[in-house]
Amino acid sequence: MADWWDADGRRHRKQFANSAAAKEHEHRETALAHAERASREMKLAARTSGVKRSSPKTDSATMEPAKGKLGVMIPGMGAVATTFVAGVEAIRKGLAKPIGSLTQMGTVRLGKRTDGRSPKVKEFVPLAGLDDLVFTGWDIFEDNMYDAATNAGVLDYRLLEQLKPFLSSIKPRAAVFDHNYVKKIDGPNVKKGKSKMDLAEQLRQDMRDFKKTSGASRLITMWCGSTESYIEPTEAHQSVKSFEKALRENDEMIAPSMIYAYASLMEGVPFANGAPNLTVDLPVMLELSRKNEAPICGKDFKTGQTLMKTVLAPAFKARLLGLSGWYSTNILGNRDGEVLDDPGSFKTKEESKLGVLEHILQPALYPELYGNIFHKVRINYYPPRGDNKEGWDNIDIFGWLGYPMQIKVDFLCRDSILAAPIVLDLVLFLDLAKRCSELKGLGIQEWLSFYFKSPMTVPGLYPEHDLFIQLMKLKNTLRHLKGEELITHLGLEYYD
Ligand SMILES: NC(=O)c1ccc[n+]([C@@H]2O[C@H](COP(=O)([O-])OP(=O)(O)OC[C@H]3O[C@@H](n4cnc5c(N)ncnc54)[C@H](O)[C@@H]3O)[C@@H](O)[C@H]2O)c1
């Protein structure tokens, strides 16, 4: 007989062959009891603090299958929208490949590195198929999608000719537009209404009509309209009640994009914002999104220069290289470039582009390295380049003992070619969120930060801008939803 004490200090008596066996038993029991107690305490802490446990708890049963057609509604049928829709049709016809799309070409590693399980994203979670997508949109110009794509000059005319019957059949609905918010353009295809509430009602009717005529079982709204002038939230944006009062009273602080967002969320339809406008970044929209289970996400597609910035800045921080200045300039000649030539629209874009470095580099934590950065962003309208933007970055960094170095990036990109796969992924993932019991009531879908220059988060939480953290967050969300183990990259288990 020998005594042993457990982790809670209780004494036990048991028969052992010898004292070594007794000692070993005590060790094992103590370790077990410690583990059990830690687990109990963590569960209790999670319950009392409202924090959800990170281990998997749901499975695919909580995601409804993607049955029927998915209607994609696009305010703003310009370069990005037409490149996206034409691209989907070209892929459906087998004329091109969905390059750049995580939902179409990406994979998710599951389990250990040695397991060899890496299904395609679209086979892992129940996404709508490309054949099920149907489209509509609104624009201030009357051009159908074929004419708009031709004007945008992004895609080769030989490809557009093959898609002409399909693209010509998509005609823009009359837009809700206010010239004061986009000073550089004006067009004839604009709705008239007694009040902004009346305009919102007309948009809601458009949405219901489209659902009926297209036979779509679900809808998504994707803002691909021009960048609106910079404004800050006011009292009118603080609640559904105050917003609806402001709509009825034609409050000038309600921008057209907000009217689309309101109409969409009232219809229970998820909304994504490709531009940097305030639009859904408002308490009223969060309230509506949660109430009507219509997911929302960030704003301003992360395509060219900011994509590079959120790849390079994390590398400097990882190696603790200092940064003294980052000068970014762009030339572009499409309609977006023309709109951004207006100081009001540019200010909206500038705010969105400037935010990323501060959040990635955390100057408060690393004052000697990032406490004094000169960060400048310029956008210059230069018509000869059309949609083929050129983005230059001059980056002044410093290393060991403060010695300075420079990096130059010259990205000759194609704006809409980079944006189109982002639109596709957002359409499919937002539709998934709407069908997923765990996500649909959350409002903000932070796991979609990967696609945005300005990701949305709950108030008080700083956004993640590092592209690779964003990708890990997205893939871990998918793993979590499917009840798969999250990947932490710890890897000690391989050396047991
Ligand atoms: N292409 C990219 O890489 C990229 C990246 C991030 C953000 N964006 C943003 O995406 C948006 C679209 O870019 P684009 O290159 O297609 O621009 P674009 O000028 O070719 O198209 C925008 C369209 O929106 C229309 N429009 C403006 N206000 C409208 C309204 N109230 N209702 C309906 N239609 C309206 C315009 O008439 C135009 O046809 C822009 O705001 C741009 O800043 C683009």
Coordinates of C-alpha atoms and ligand atoms in Angstrom, one line a residue:
M1 CA 0.0 0.0 0.0
A2 CA 1.2 3.5 -0.8
D3 CA -0.2 7.0 -0.6
W4 CA -0.3 9.5 -3.5
W5 CA -1.7 13.0 -3.8
D6 CA -3.6 14.3 -6.8
A7 CA -3.4 17.8 -8.4
D8 CA -6.2 19.1 -6.2
G9 CA -4.3 18.0 -3.1
R10 CA -6.5 15.0 -2.3
R11 CA -4.8 12.0 -0.7
H12 CA -5.4 8.5 -2.2
R13 CA -4.3 5.0 -1.1
K14 CA -3.5 2.2 -3.5
Q15 CA -1.7 -1.1 -3.7
F16 CA 1.6 -1.0 -5.8
A17 CA 4.2 -3.6 -6.6
N18 CA 7.0 -1.3 -5.4
S19 CA 7.7 2.4 -4.6
A20 CA 8.8 3.2 -8.1
A21 CA 5.5 2.0 -9.5
A22 CA 3.7 4.1 -6.9
K23 CA 5.8 7.2 -7.9
E24 CA 5.1 6.7 -11.6
H25 CA 1.4 6.3 -10.9
E26 CA 1.4 9.5 -8.9
H27 CA 3.1 11.4 -11.7
R28 CA 0.6 10.2 -14.3
E29 CA -2.4 10.9 -12.2
T30 CA -1.1 14.3 -11.3
A31 CA -0.5 15.2 -15.0
L32 CA -3.9 14.0 -15.9
A33 CA -5.6 15.9 -13.2
H34 CA -3.7 19.1 -14.1
A35 CA -4.9 18.8 -17.7
E36 CA -8.4 18.2 -16.7
R37 CA -8.4 21.1 -14.3
A38 CA -6.8 23.4 -17.0
S39 CA -9.5 22.4 -19.4
R40 CA -12.3 23.0 -16.9
E41 CA -10.8 26.5 -16.1
M42 CA -10.5 27.4 -19.7
K43 CA -14.1 26.4 -20.4
L44 CA -15.3 28.4 -17.4
A45 CA -13.2 31.4 -18.5
A46 CA -14.6 31.3 -22.0
R47 CA -18.1 31.0 -20.7
T48 CA -17.8 34.0 -18.3
S49 CA -15.9 36.2 -20.7
G50 CA -18.1 35.5 -23.7
V51 CA -15.1 34.3 -25.7
K52 CA -15.8 31.3 -28.0
R53 CA -13.5 28.4 -27.8
S54 CA -11.2 28.0 -30.8
S55 CA -11.5 24.3 -31.2
P56 CA -13.9 23.1 -33.9
K57 CA -17.5 22.8 -32.9
T58 CA -19.6 22.9 -36.0
D59 CA -19.8 20.8 -39.1
S60 CA -21.1 21.2 -42.7
A61 CA -24.6 20.4 -41.5
T62 CA -24.8 24.0 -40.4
M63 CA -24.3 25.2 -44.0
E64 CA -27.3 24.9 -46.3
P65 CA -26.4 23.6 -49.7
A66 CA -26.1 26.1 -52.6
K67 CA -29.4 25.2 -54.3
G68 CA -30.7 27.2 -57.2
K69 CA -29.4 30.3 -58.9
L70 CA -27.4 33.1 -57.2
G71 CA -28.3 36.6 -58.3
V72 CA -25.4 39.1 -58.4
M73 CA -26.5 42.7 -58.3
I74 CA -23.9 45.3 -59.1
P75 CA -24.3 49.1 -58.6
G76 CA -21.7 50.5 -61.0
M77 CA -21.3 48.6 -64.3
G78 CA -17.9 50.0 -65.3
A79 CA -14.5 48.5 -65.8
V80 CA -14.4 46.1 -62.7
A81 CA -18.0 44.9 -63.1
T82 CA -17.8 44.2 -66.8
T83 CA -14.4 42.5 -66.4
F84 CA -15.8 40.3 -63.7
V85 CA -19.1 39.4 -65.5
A86 CA -17.3 38.9 -68.9
G87 CA -14.7 36.8 -67.1
V88 CA -17.3 34.5 -65.5
E89 CA -19.0 33.9 -68.8
A90 CA -15.6 33.3 -70.6
I91 CA -14.7 30.7 -67.9
R92 CA -18.1 29.1 -68.2
K93 CA -17.6 28.7 -71.9
G94 CA -14.2 27.2 -71.4
L95 CA -12.4 30.2 -73.0
A96 CA -10.3 31.2 -70.0
K97 CA -9.2 30.2 -66.6
P98 CA -10.2 31.8 -63.2
I99 CA -6.7 32.9 -62.4
G100 CA -6.4 34.9 -59.1
S101 CA -9.5 33.3 -57.6
L102 CA -9.1 31.5 -54.3
T103 CA -12.5 29.9 -54.5
Q104 CA -11.8 28.5 -57.9
M105 CA -8.1 27.6 -57.8
G106 CA -7.2 27.6 -54.1
T107 CA -6.8 24.7 -51.8
V108 CA -7.0 24.2 -48.0
R109 CA -4.5 22.0 -46.2
L110 CA -6.3 19.8 -43.7
G111 CA -4.7 17.9 -40.8
K112 CA -1.0 17.2 -40.6
R113 CA 1.6 18.1 -43.3
T114 CA 2.1 14.3 -43.7
D115 CA -1.7 13.6 -44.2
G116 CA -1.7 14.7 -47.9
R117 CA -5.2 16.2 -47.6
S118 CA -5.5 19.5 -49.6
P119 CA -9.0 19.7 -51.2
K120 CA -9.9 22.6 -53.4
V121 CA -11.8 25.4 -51.5
K122 CA -14.8 24.9 -53.8
E123 CA -14.9 21.2 -53.0
F124 CA -14.4 21.7 -49.3
V125 CA -17.2 24.1 -48.6
P126 CA -20.6 24.3 -50.4
L127 CA -20.1 27.3 -52.7
A128 CA -22.4 28.2 -55.6
G129 CA -21.1 27.0 -59.0
L130 CA -20.3 29.5 -61.7
D131 CA -23.1 28.1 -63.9
D132 CA -25.6 29.2 -61.2
L133 CA -24.6 32.9 -61.3
V134 CA -27.0 35.4 -62.9
F135 CA -26.4 39.1 -63.1
T136 CA -28.0 42.6 -63.0
G137 CA -26.8 46.1 -62.2
W138 CA -27.4 49.8 -62.0
D139 CA -25.5 52.6 -63.8
I140 CA -26.0 56.3 -64.6
F141 CA -25.0 55.4 -68.2
E142 CA -27.4 53.4 -70.4
D143 CA -24.7 51.2 -72.0
N144 CA -25.3 47.4 -71.8
M145 CA -22.5 45.3 -70.4
Y146 CA -21.0 44.6 -73.9
D147 CA -20.8 48.4 -74.7
A148 CA -19.5 49.2 -71.2
A149 CA -16.8 46.5 -71.4
T150 CA -15.8 47.8 -74.9
N151 CA -15.6 51.4 -73.5
A152 CA -13.6 50.2 -70.5
G153 CA -11.0 48.8 -72.8
V154 CA -9.8 46.1 -70.4
L155 CA -10.5 43.0 -72.3
D156 CA -9.5 42.1 -75.8
Y157 CA -12.2 42.7 -78.4
R158 CA -11.8 39.2 -79.8
L159 CA -12.8 37.8 -76.4
L160 CA -15.7 40.3 -76.1
E161 CA -17.0 39.4 -79.5
Q162 CA -17.5 35.8 -78.4
L163 CA -19.4 37.0 -75.3
K164 CA -21.4 39.6 -77.1
P165 CA -24.9 38.1 -77.0
F166 CA -24.6 37.4 -73.3
L167 CA -23.1 40.7 -72.3
S168 CA -25.5 42.7 -74.5
S169 CA -28.4 41.2 -72.7
I170 CA -27.4 42.8 -69.4
K171 CA -28.7 46.3 -69.3
P172 CA -28.3 48.7 -66.4
R173 CA -31.3 49.7 -64.3
A174 CA -31.7 53.4 -63.5
A175 CA -29.2 54.4 -60.8
V176 CA -29.6 56.3 -57.5
F177 CA -27.0 59.0 -58.1
D178 CA -26.0 62.4 -56.7
H179 CA -23.6 64.5 -58.6
N180 CA -22.4 66.1 -55.4
Y181 CA -20.9 62.8 -54.4
V182 CA -19.1 62.1 -57.7
K183 CA -18.2 65.4 -59.2
K184 CA -16.4 64.2 -62.4
I185 CA -19.2 62.3 -64.0
D186 CA -22.9 62.7 -64.8
G187 CA -25.3 60.5 -66.7
P188 CA -28.9 60.2 -67.9
N189 CA -29.9 56.9 -66.4
V190 CA -30.9 58.1 -63.0
K191 CA -34.0 57.5 -60.8
K192 CA -36.3 60.3 -59.6
G193 CA -38.0 60.1 -56.3
K194 CA -39.8 62.3 -53.8
S195 CA -37.3 61.5 -51.1
K196 CA -34.2 59.3 -50.5
M197 CA -36.6 56.8 -48.8
D198 CA -38.6 56.7 -52.0
L199 CA -35.4 56.0 -53.9
A200 CA -34.5 53.2 -51.5
E201 CA -38.0 51.7 -52.0
Q202 CA -37.4 51.8 -55.8
L203 CA -34.1 49.9 -55.4
R204 CA -35.9 47.3 -53.2
Q205 CA -38.5 46.8 -55.9
D206 CA -35.7 46.4 -58.5
M207 CA -34.2 43.7 -56.3
R208 CA -37.5 41.8 -55.9
D209 CA -38.2 42.1 -59.6
F210 CA -34.7 40.7 -60.5
K211 CA -35.2 37.8 -58.1
K212 CA -38.5 37.0 -59.7
T213 CA -37.5 37.3 -63.4
S214 CA -34.1 35.6 -63.0
G215 CA -35.5 32.8 -60.8
A216 CA -32.6 33.4 -58.3
S217 CA -33.1 31.7 -55.0
R218 CA -30.5 34.0 -53.3
L219 CA -29.0 37.5 -54.0
I220 CA -25.8 39.4 -53.3
T221 CA -25.1 43.1 -53.8
M222 CA -21.5 44.2 -54.8
W223 CA -20.8 47.9 -55.0
C224 CA -18.5 48.5 -58.0
G225 CA -19.6 52.1 -58.4
S226 CA -17.3 55.2 -58.4
T227 CA -15.6 56.4 -55.3
E228 CA -17.8 59.0 -53.5
S229 CA -16.6 62.1 -51.8
Y230 CA -15.2 61.8 -48.3
I231 CA -17.6 62.2 -45.5
E232 CA -17.6 61.3 -41.8
P233 CA -20.5 59.6 -39.9
T234 CA -23.1 61.9 -38.4
E235 CA -26.1 61.5 -36.0
A236 CA -28.1 60.3 -39.0
H237 CA -26.0 57.1 -39.3
Q238 CA -26.1 56.0 -35.7
S239 CA -29.3 53.8 -35.7
V240 CA -31.9 52.5 -38.1
K241 CA -34.4 54.9 -36.6
S242 CA -32.3 58.0 -37.2
F243 CA -31.2 56.8 -40.6
E244 CA -34.8 56.2 -41.8
K245 CA -35.8 59.7 -40.5
A246 CA -32.8 61.1 -42.5
L247 CA -33.9 59.2 -45.6
R248 CA -37.4 60.7 -45.4
E249 CA -35.9 64.2 -44.8
N250 CA -33.4 63.9 -47.7
D251 CA -30.5 64.4 -45.4
E252 CA -27.5 65.4 -47.6
M253 CA -25.2 63.2 -45.5
I254 CA -26.8 60.1 -46.9
A255 CA -24.7 59.2 -50.0
P256 CA -26.2 57.1 -52.9
S257 CA -24.1 54.0 -51.9
M258 CA -25.7 54.1 -48.5
I259 CA -29.2 54.0 -50.1
Y260 CA -28.1 50.8 -52.1
A261 CA -26.7 49.3 -48.9
Y262 CA -29.9 50.1 -46.9
A263 CA -32.1 48.6 -49.6
S264 CA -30.0 45.5 -49.8
L265 CA -29.8 44.9 -46.1
M266 CA -33.5 45.6 -45.7
E267 CA -34.1 42.8 -48.2
G268 CA -31.8 40.5 -46.2
V269 CA -29.2 40.6 -49.0
P270 CA -25.5 40.6 -48.1
F271 CA -23.5 43.6 -49.3
A272 CA -19.9 44.1 -50.2
N273 CA -18.2 47.4 -50.9
G274 CA -15.5 47.5 -53.6
A275 CA -14.8 51.3 -53.1
P276 CA -13.5 53.2 -50.1
N277 CA -16.8 55.0 -49.4
L278 CA -18.3 55.0 -45.9
T279 CA -21.4 53.0 -47.1
V280 CA -21.7 50.1 -44.7
D281 CA -19.1 51.2 -42.2
L282 CA -21.8 52.7 -40.0
P283 CA -23.7 51.6 -36.9
V284 CA -27.0 51.7 -38.8
M285 CA -25.7 49.2 -41.3
L286 CA -24.3 46.9 -38.6
E287 CA -27.6 46.9 -36.8
L288 CA -29.5 46.1 -40.0
S289 CA -27.0 43.4 -41.1
R290 CA -27.3 41.6 -37.8
K291 CA -31.0 42.0 -37.6
N292 CA -31.7 40.7 -41.1
E293 CA -28.9 38.2 -41.2
A294 CA -27.4 39.9 -44.2
P295 CA -23.6 39.7 -43.9
I296 CA -21.4 42.7 -44.6
C297 CA -17.6 42.9 -44.9
G298 CA -14.8 45.5 -45.6
K299 CA -14.4 48.2 -48.2
D300 CA -12.1 49.0 -51.1
F301 CA -10.7 46.0 -53.0
K302 CA -7.1 45.3 -52.2
T303 CA -5.6 44.9 -55.7
G304 CA -2.4 46.6 -56.8
Q305 CA -0.2 48.9 -54.7
T306 CA -1.8 48.1 -51.4
L307 CA -1.6 44.4 -52.0
M308 CA 2.2 44.9 -52.4
K309 CA 2.3 47.1 -49.3
T310 CA 0.6 44.5 -47.1
V311 CA 3.1 41.9 -48.3
L312 CA 6.3 44.0 -47.9
A313 CA 5.5 45.8 -44.6
P314 CA 5.0 42.5 -42.7
A315 CA 8.4 41.4 -44.0
F316 CA 10.1 44.5 -42.6
K317 CA 8.4 44.0 -39.3
A318 CA 9.2 40.3 -39.1
R319 CA 13.0 41.2 -39.6
L320 CA 12.8 44.3 -37.3
L321 CA 14.0 46.6 -40.1
G322 CA 13.1 50.2 -39.5
L323 CA 11.1 52.4 -41.9
S324 CA 11.6 56.1 -42.4
G325 CA 9.5 56.8 -45.5
W326 CA 7.2 55.2 -48.0
Y327 CA 6.2 57.3 -51.1
S328 CA 3.6 55.7 -53.3
T329 CA 2.5 57.2 -56.6
N330 CA 0.2 55.9 -59.3
I331 CA -0.7 56.9 -62.9
L332 CA -4.0 55.5 -64.3
G333 CA -6.2 56.6 -67.1
N334 CA -9.6 54.8 -66.7
R335 CA -12.8 56.4 -65.5
D336 CA -11.9 55.5 -61.9
G337 CA -8.7 57.6 -62.4
E338 CA -10.8 60.5 -63.7
V339 CA -13.2 60.3 -60.7
L340 CA -10.2 60.1 -58.3
D341 CA -8.9 63.3 -59.8
D342 CA -11.5 65.1 -57.8
P343 CA -10.1 66.0 -54.3
G344 CA -13.2 64.8 -52.5
S345 CA -13.1 61.3 -54.0
F346 CA -9.3 61.2 -53.7
K347 CA -9.5 62.0 -50.0
T348 CA -11.8 58.9 -49.5
K349 CA -9.2 56.7 -51.4
E350 CA -6.3 58.3 -49.6
E351 CA -7.7 57.5 -46.1
S352 CA -8.2 53.9 -47.1
K353 CA -4.7 53.5 -48.6
L354 CA -2.9 55.3 -45.7
G355 CA -4.4 53.1 -42.9
V356 CA -2.5 49.9 -43.6
L357 CA 1.0 50.7 -42.6
E358 CA 0.1 52.0 -39.1
H359 CA -1.8 48.8 -38.3
I360 CA 0.8 46.5 -39.6
L361 CA 3.9 48.2 -38.2
Q362 CA 2.4 49.1 -34.8
P363 CA 4.6 52.2 -34.0
A364 CA 3.3 52.2 -30.4
L365 CA 5.0 48.9 -29.8
Y366 CA 8.1 49.7 -32.0
P367 CA 8.7 53.4 -31.6
E368 CA 12.5 53.3 -32.6
L369 CA 11.6 51.4 -35.8
Y370 CA 8.3 52.9 -36.9
G371 CA 7.6 55.9 -34.7
N372 CA 8.5 58.5 -37.4
I373 CA 7.4 57.4 -40.8
F374 CA 6.7 59.7 -43.7
H375 CA 3.9 58.0 -45.7
K376 CA 2.5 59.6 -48.9
V377 CA 0.1 58.3 -51.5
R378 CA -0.6 60.1 -54.8
I379 CA -2.9 59.1 -57.6
N380 CA -2.5 60.9 -61.0
Y381 CA -5.1 60.7 -63.8
Y382 CA -3.1 60.0 -67.0
P383 CA -5.5 59.0 -69.8
P384 CA -2.9 57.3 -72.2
R385 CA -2.6 54.4 -69.7
G386 CA -6.3 53.5 -69.6
D387 CA -6.9 50.6 -67.1
N388 CA -3.2 49.7 -67.1
K389 CA -2.1 51.4 -64.0
E390 CA 1.5 51.9 -63.0
G391 CA 2.2 52.1 -59.3
W392 CA 5.6 53.2 -58.0
D393 CA 6.8 52.8 -54.5
N394 CA 10.0 54.3 -53.0
I395 CA 10.6 52.7 -49.6
D396 CA 13.3 54.0 -47.3
I397 CA 14.2 51.5 -44.7
F398 CA 17.1 51.2 -42.2
G399 CA 18.9 48.2 -40.7
W400 CA 21.7 47.2 -38.2
L401 CA 23.1 50.3 -36.4
G402 CA 20.6 52.5 -38.4
Y403 CA 22.2 52.2 -41.8
P404 CA 19.8 53.3 -44.5
M405 CA 18.7 51.2 -47.6
Q406 CA 16.1 51.7 -50.3
I407 CA 13.6 49.5 -52.2
K408 CA 11.9 50.5 -55.4
V409 CA 8.8 48.8 -56.6
D410 CA 7.3 49.5 -60.1
F411 CA 4.1 47.5 -60.5
L412 CA 2.8 47.7 -64.1
C413 CA -0.6 46.2 -63.3
R414 CA -4.0 45.9 -64.7
D415 CA -6.5 47.2 -62.2
S416 CA -9.6 45.4 -63.2
I417 CA -7.8 42.1 -64.0
L418 CA -6.7 42.1 -60.3
A419 CA -10.1 43.2 -59.0
A420 CA -12.3 40.7 -61.0
P421 CA -11.3 37.5 -59.1
I422 CA -11.8 39.4 -55.8
V423 CA -15.4 40.2 -56.8
L424 CA -16.0 36.5 -57.7
D425 CA -14.6 35.2 -54.4
L426 CA -16.6 37.8 -52.3
V427 CA -19.8 36.9 -54.1
L428 CA -19.4 33.2 -53.4
F429 CA -18.1 33.6 -49.8
L430 CA -20.8 36.1 -48.8
D431 CA -23.4 33.7 -50.2
L432 CA -21.8 31.0 -48.1
A433 CA -21.9 33.2 -45.0
K434 CA -25.6 33.9 -45.6
R435 CA -26.3 30.1 -45.7
C436 CA -24.2 29.3 -42.7
S437 CA -25.9 29.3 -39.3
E438 CA -22.7 30.4 -37.4
L439 CA -21.9 33.3 -39.7
K440 CA -25.1 34.8 -41.0
G441 CA -26.1 36.6 -37.8
L442 CA -22.6 38.1 -37.0
G443 CA -22.9 41.1 -39.3
I444 CA -19.3 41.8 -40.1
Q445 CA -17.4 38.9 -41.8
E446 CA -13.9 39.7 -40.6
W447 CA -12.6 36.5 -42.2
L448 CA -13.0 38.3 -45.6
S449 CA -10.5 41.0 -44.6
F450 CA -8.1 39.3 -47.1
Y451 CA -9.9 41.1 -50.0
F452 CA -9.9 44.7 -48.7
K453 CA -7.8 47.7 -48.2
S454 CA -10.0 48.7 -45.2
P455 CA -11.2 45.5 -43.5
M456 CA -14.2 45.9 -41.2
T457 CA -14.1 44.9 -37.6
V458 CA -16.3 45.3 -34.6
P459 CA -15.8 48.8 -33.0
G460 CA -12.7 48.8 -30.7
L461 CA -10.9 45.9 -32.6
Y462 CA -8.0 46.9 -34.8
P463 CA -8.1 45.3 -38.3
E464 CA -5.5 42.8 -39.6
H465 CA -3.9 44.1 -42.7
D466 CA -1.0 41.6 -43.1
L467 CA -2.0 39.6 -46.2
F468 CA -0.8 36.3 -44.7
I469 CA -2.5 36.7 -41.4
Q470 CA -5.7 37.5 -43.4
L471 CA -5.3 34.4 -45.5
M472 CA -4.7 32.2 -42.4
K473 CA -7.8 33.8 -40.8
L474 CA -9.9 33.0 -43.9
K475 CA -8.7 29.4 -44.3
N476 CA -9.0 28.7 -40.5
T477 CA -12.6 30.0 -40.6
L478 CA -13.3 27.4 -43.4
R479 CA -11.6 24.7 -41.4
H480 CA -13.6 25.7 -38.3
L481 CA -16.9 25.7 -40.1
K482 CA -16.2 22.1 -41.3
G483 CA -15.1 20.9 -37.9
E484 CA -11.5 20.4 -39.0
E485 CA -8.5 21.1 -36.8
L486 CA -7.2 24.7 -37.0
I487 CA -3.7 25.0 -38.4
T488 CA -1.3 26.8 -36.0
H489 CA 2.0 25.9 -37.7
L490 CA 3.4 24.9 -34.3
G491 CA 4.7 21.6 -35.8
L492 CA 6.3 20.1 -32.7
E493 CA 4.2 16.9 -33.1
Y494 CA 6.4 15.9 -36.1
Y495 CA 9.4 15.6 -33.7
D496 CA 7.8 13.5 -31.0
Ligands
LIG1 N1 -9.9 48.2 -60.2 C1 -9.4 48.1 -59.0 O1 -8.3 47.6 -58.9 C2 -10.0 48.7 -57.8 C3 -9.5 48.5 -56.6 C4 -10.1 49.0 -55.5 C5 -11.2 49.7 -55.6 N2 -11.8 50.0 -56.8 C6 -13.0 50.8 -56.9 O2 -14.0 50.1 -57.5 C7 -14.9 51.0 -58.1 C8 -15.1 50.6 -59.6 O3 -13.9 50.8 -60.3 P1 -13.9 50.8 -61.9 O4 -12.5 50.8 -62.4 O5 -14.9 49.8 -62.4 O6 -14.6 52.3 -62.1 P2 -15.5 52.7 -63.4 O7 -15.4 54.2 -63.3 O8 -15.1 52.1 -64.6 O9 -16.9 52.2 -63.0 C9 -17.7 52.8 -62.0 C10 -19.1 52.9 -62.6 O10 -20.0 53.3 -61.5 C11 -20.9 54.1 -62.1 N3 -21.6 54.8 -61.0 C12 -21.1 55.9 -60.3 N4 -22.0 56.2 -59.3 C13 -23.0 55.3 -59.4 C14 -24.2 55.2 -58.7 N5 -24.6 56.0 -57.7 N6 -25.1 54.2 -59.1 C15 -24.8 53.3 -60.1 N7 -23.6 53.5 -60.8 C16 -22.8 54.5 -60.5 C17 -20.2 54.9 -63.1 O11 -21.1 55.5 -64.0 C18 -19.2 53.9 -63.7 O12 -19.8 53.3 -64.8 C19 -14.2 52.4 -57.9 O13 -14.8 53.0 -56.8 C20 -12.8 52.0 -57.6 O14 -12.2 53.0 -56.8 C21 -11.2 49.5 -57.9

